[in-house]
Amino acid sequence: MPELPEVETIKRGLELRIVDRTILLITVRNPNLRRRVPTPALRAAAGAKVTSIRRRAKYLIFELDTQRAILIHLGMSGRLSLVAPETPLSKHDHLLFGFEGDIELRYHDVRRFGLVLLLSFAELAVHPLLSHLGPEPLGRGFTTDYLKAKAAKRKIPVKSYLMNSRIVVGIGNIYVNEILFAAGIHPLQPVGEILETEWDALRTAVRKVLRTAIGRGGTTLKDGQFRNASGELGYFQQKLCVYDREGEPCVNCAAEIVRITLCNRSTYYCPICQG
DNA sequence: CGGTGGACCTGCTGGC
DNA sequence: TGCCAGCAGGTCCACC
């Protein structure tokens, strides 16, 4: 579900409510996520205070005042929500974090592709899940020169390239489609043959699409899956130009949006604007 | 090494 | 109405 803008939106919502608060109780109802949740270690983190919340790629990192951190990835269907403790539990509420001040943070994940780990700061600094990640697309390391250099001589489609977290993090299947539309580049374009002049457009499109989506609180599709930490919907879906618009008219040229499968995922583009 | 495709898991939708 | 194939925001790993 969540790509960078959704994770960032959740992070911002959580920050306001739980930084500087102490965790009173951690309950693991179902430890079977992508990796098994380390229940005893995690439960033992109760009593610690959250000193800050960071985002790296699509990971959330809750730093504690005990030199440890809770690392959370939401996978495809994970949700984090702040609720009153008396709120009825649902089937897929797998972890509960009870905070002082009558606030409960719930991790909910239907498909259980997510991840929750407890790591020391030292472990976090060298953790293989994080150590191979490329630069943040909204950070300084994401330059046109970097993007171009990494692509040299490679034949993979530009869509696969942008979705590869070793190249750049945070871009998933919704935003990659929108980014390529904004840049006017065909998703199958071999990345090693992208023109000199197109690289700037591509970098600009990455940053603009992600920034705009964050500004609009992420994307909530028809199924209503994505919510921020307070349960509110995003509204970037109103700005989607190609994603899930097969057969509908292009917003620029009115040609029909085409859908193909690439990297085993639905891929949408305008055959004229991205020709 | 670079690139592709399947596996992980549950639930919803649409066609027959 | 019921059944079943196909699909869904991500990531990792085995295999060519």
XYZ file of C-alpha atoms in Angstrom, chain A residues 70-258:
189
model
C 11.536 0.100 16.779
C 11.773 -0.426 13.021
C 8.479 -0.709 11.151
C 7.726 -1.399 7.487
C 4.111 -1.471 6.349
C 4.518 -3.801 3.374
C 1.533 -3.770 1.036
C -1.317 -3.525 3.504
C 0.089 -2.256 6.809
C -1.571 0.577 8.698
C -0.624 2.481 11.819
C -3.378 4.253 13.671
C -3.707 6.153 16.906
C -6.883 5.283 18.750
C -8.403 5.338 22.193
C -7.532 2.097 24.029
C -11.190 1.111 24.318
C -11.607 1.064 20.527
C -12.716 -2.463 19.523
C -9.953 -4.612 18.066
C -10.193 -5.910 14.534
C -8.953 -9.224 13.198
C -5.747 -7.883 11.692
C -4.622 -5.614 14.546
C -1.386 -7.517 15.148
C 0.509 -5.218 17.521
C -0.629 -2.710 20.133
C 1.539 -0.015 21.682
C -0.124 1.519 24.729
C 1.145 5.032 25.480
C 0.739 7.247 28.481
C -2.117 9.706 28.039
C -4.664 7.086 26.918
C -3.305 6.726 23.396
C -2.898 3.400 21.660
C -0.887 2.913 18.489
C -2.111 -0.081 16.500
C -0.316 -1.937 13.737
C -2.876 -3.494 11.399
C -1.834 -5.591 8.375
C -4.160 -7.844 6.402
C -1.536 -9.456 4.199
C 1.245 -9.479 6.797
C 3.982 -8.447 4.387
C 5.108 -5.843 6.915
C 7.885 -5.935 9.459
C 8.377 -4.867 13.077
C 11.786 -5.251 14.719
C 13.506 -3.968 17.829
C 17.132 -3.008 17.246
C 19.862 -1.253 19.172
C 21.157 1.923 17.551
C 24.358 0.009 16.789
C 22.459 -2.779 15.032
C 20.339 -0.285 13.156
C 23.402 1.492 11.827
C 24.632 -1.620 10.037
C 21.386 -3.463 9.412
C 21.267 -5.182 5.986
C 17.668 -4.084 5.414
C 18.816 -0.478 5.488
C 22.461 -0.564 4.498
C 21.924 -1.258 0.788
C 19.392 1.483 0.251
C 19.967 4.207 -2.304
C 19.496 7.920 -1.638
C 16.282 9.579 -0.558
C 14.617 11.082 -3.637
C 13.928 14.324 -1.768
C 17.421 14.494 -0.311
C 20.674 16.015 -1.528
C 22.191 12.804 -2.815
C 19.542 12.454 -5.497
C 21.151 14.452 -8.274
C 20.750 14.244 -12.027
C 24.372 13.146 -12.321
C 23.865 10.333 -9.824
C 20.743 9.100 -11.565
C 22.411 9.171 -14.962
C 25.647 7.549 -13.801
C 23.910 4.564 -12.189
C 22.008 3.911 -15.408
C 24.966 3.817 -17.750
C 24.925 0.814 -20.104
C 22.019 -0.837 -18.330
C 19.174 -2.214 -20.382
C 16.443 -2.525 -17.797
C 13.241 -0.560 -18.354
C 13.252 2.811 -16.651
C 10.262 1.694 -14.582
C 12.240 -1.142 -12.986
C 15.164 1.214 -12.449
C 13.123 3.754 -10.499
C 11.492 1.043 -8.401
C 14.850 -0.433 -7.404
C 15.588 0.676 -3.840
C 19.330 0.344 -4.405
C 19.042 3.114 -6.968
C 16.546 5.355 -5.210
C 14.108 4.594 -2.392
C 10.447 5.219 -1.784
C 9.015 4.910 -5.296
C 6.350 2.237 -5.685
C 3.903 1.233 -8.360
C 1.520 4.177 -8.161
C 4.084 6.962 -8.144
C 6.433 5.433 -10.694
C 3.615 5.524 -13.243
C 2.825 9.137 -12.409
C 6.491 10.145 -12.453
C 7.095 8.671 -15.909
C 3.995 10.392 -17.220
C 5.164 13.708 -15.756
C 8.578 13.209 -17.355
C 7.114 12.134 -20.705
C 9.101 8.881 -20.753
C 7.807 5.443 -21.772
C 8.000 2.918 -18.906
C 9.796 0.370 -21.108
C 12.486 2.819 -22.174
C 15.885 1.138 -21.585
C 17.484 3.239 -18.930
C 20.913 3.253 -20.550
C 19.503 4.985 -23.627
C 17.699 7.837 -21.944
C 18.668 11.113 -23.595
C 20.875 13.644 -21.930
C 18.050 16.184 -21.800
C 15.561 13.726 -20.313
C 17.501 13.102 -17.117
C 16.736 16.493 -15.676
C 13.075 16.070 -16.496
C 13.074 12.691 -14.796
C 14.709 13.898 -11.607
C 12.375 16.883 -11.489
C 9.344 14.660 -12.018
C 10.377 12.328 -9.191
C 10.668 15.183 -6.746
C 7.612 17.072 -7.892
C 5.255 14.096 -7.854
C 6.433 12.919 -4.431
C 6.335 16.409 -2.915
C 2.858 17.076 -4.255
C 1.619 13.736 -2.950
C 3.021 14.460 0.508
C 1.359 17.868 0.398
C -1.949 16.162 -0.280
C -1.530 13.589 2.465
C -0.857 10.584 0.199
C -3.120 8.567 -2.077
C -6.265 6.777 -0.934
C -7.592 4.610 -3.787
C -11.168 3.429 -4.232
C -10.743 0.667 -1.655
C -10.092 3.293 1.018
C -7.081 1.363 2.322
C -4.716 4.198 3.060
C -5.357 6.351 6.129
C -3.018 8.614 8.010
C -2.313 7.994 11.690
C -5.566 9.731 12.629
C -7.649 7.727 10.168
C -8.055 10.504 7.600
C -7.916 9.948 3.824
C -5.257 11.285 1.481
C -6.301 13.223 -1.596
C -3.526 12.844 -4.167
C -5.791 10.343 -5.984
C -7.537 13.382 -7.499
C -4.247 14.196 -9.227
C -3.501 10.759 -10.674
C -2.963 11.111 -14.421
C -2.395 7.493 -15.444
C -2.511 5.045 -12.530
C -5.625 2.839 -12.723
C -6.934 4.873 -15.672
C -6.761 2.258 -18.437
C -8.944 3.299 -21.392
C -9.610 6.748 -19.967
C -8.474 9.883 -21.807
C -5.033 11.350 -21.225
C -5.291 14.656 -19.378
C -2.924 16.230 -21.916
C -3.867 14.788 -25.289
C -7.050 12.737 -24.720
C -5.494 9.550 -26.120
C -6.558 6.397 -24.283
C -4.344 5.423 -21.377
C -2.776 2.007 -21.973
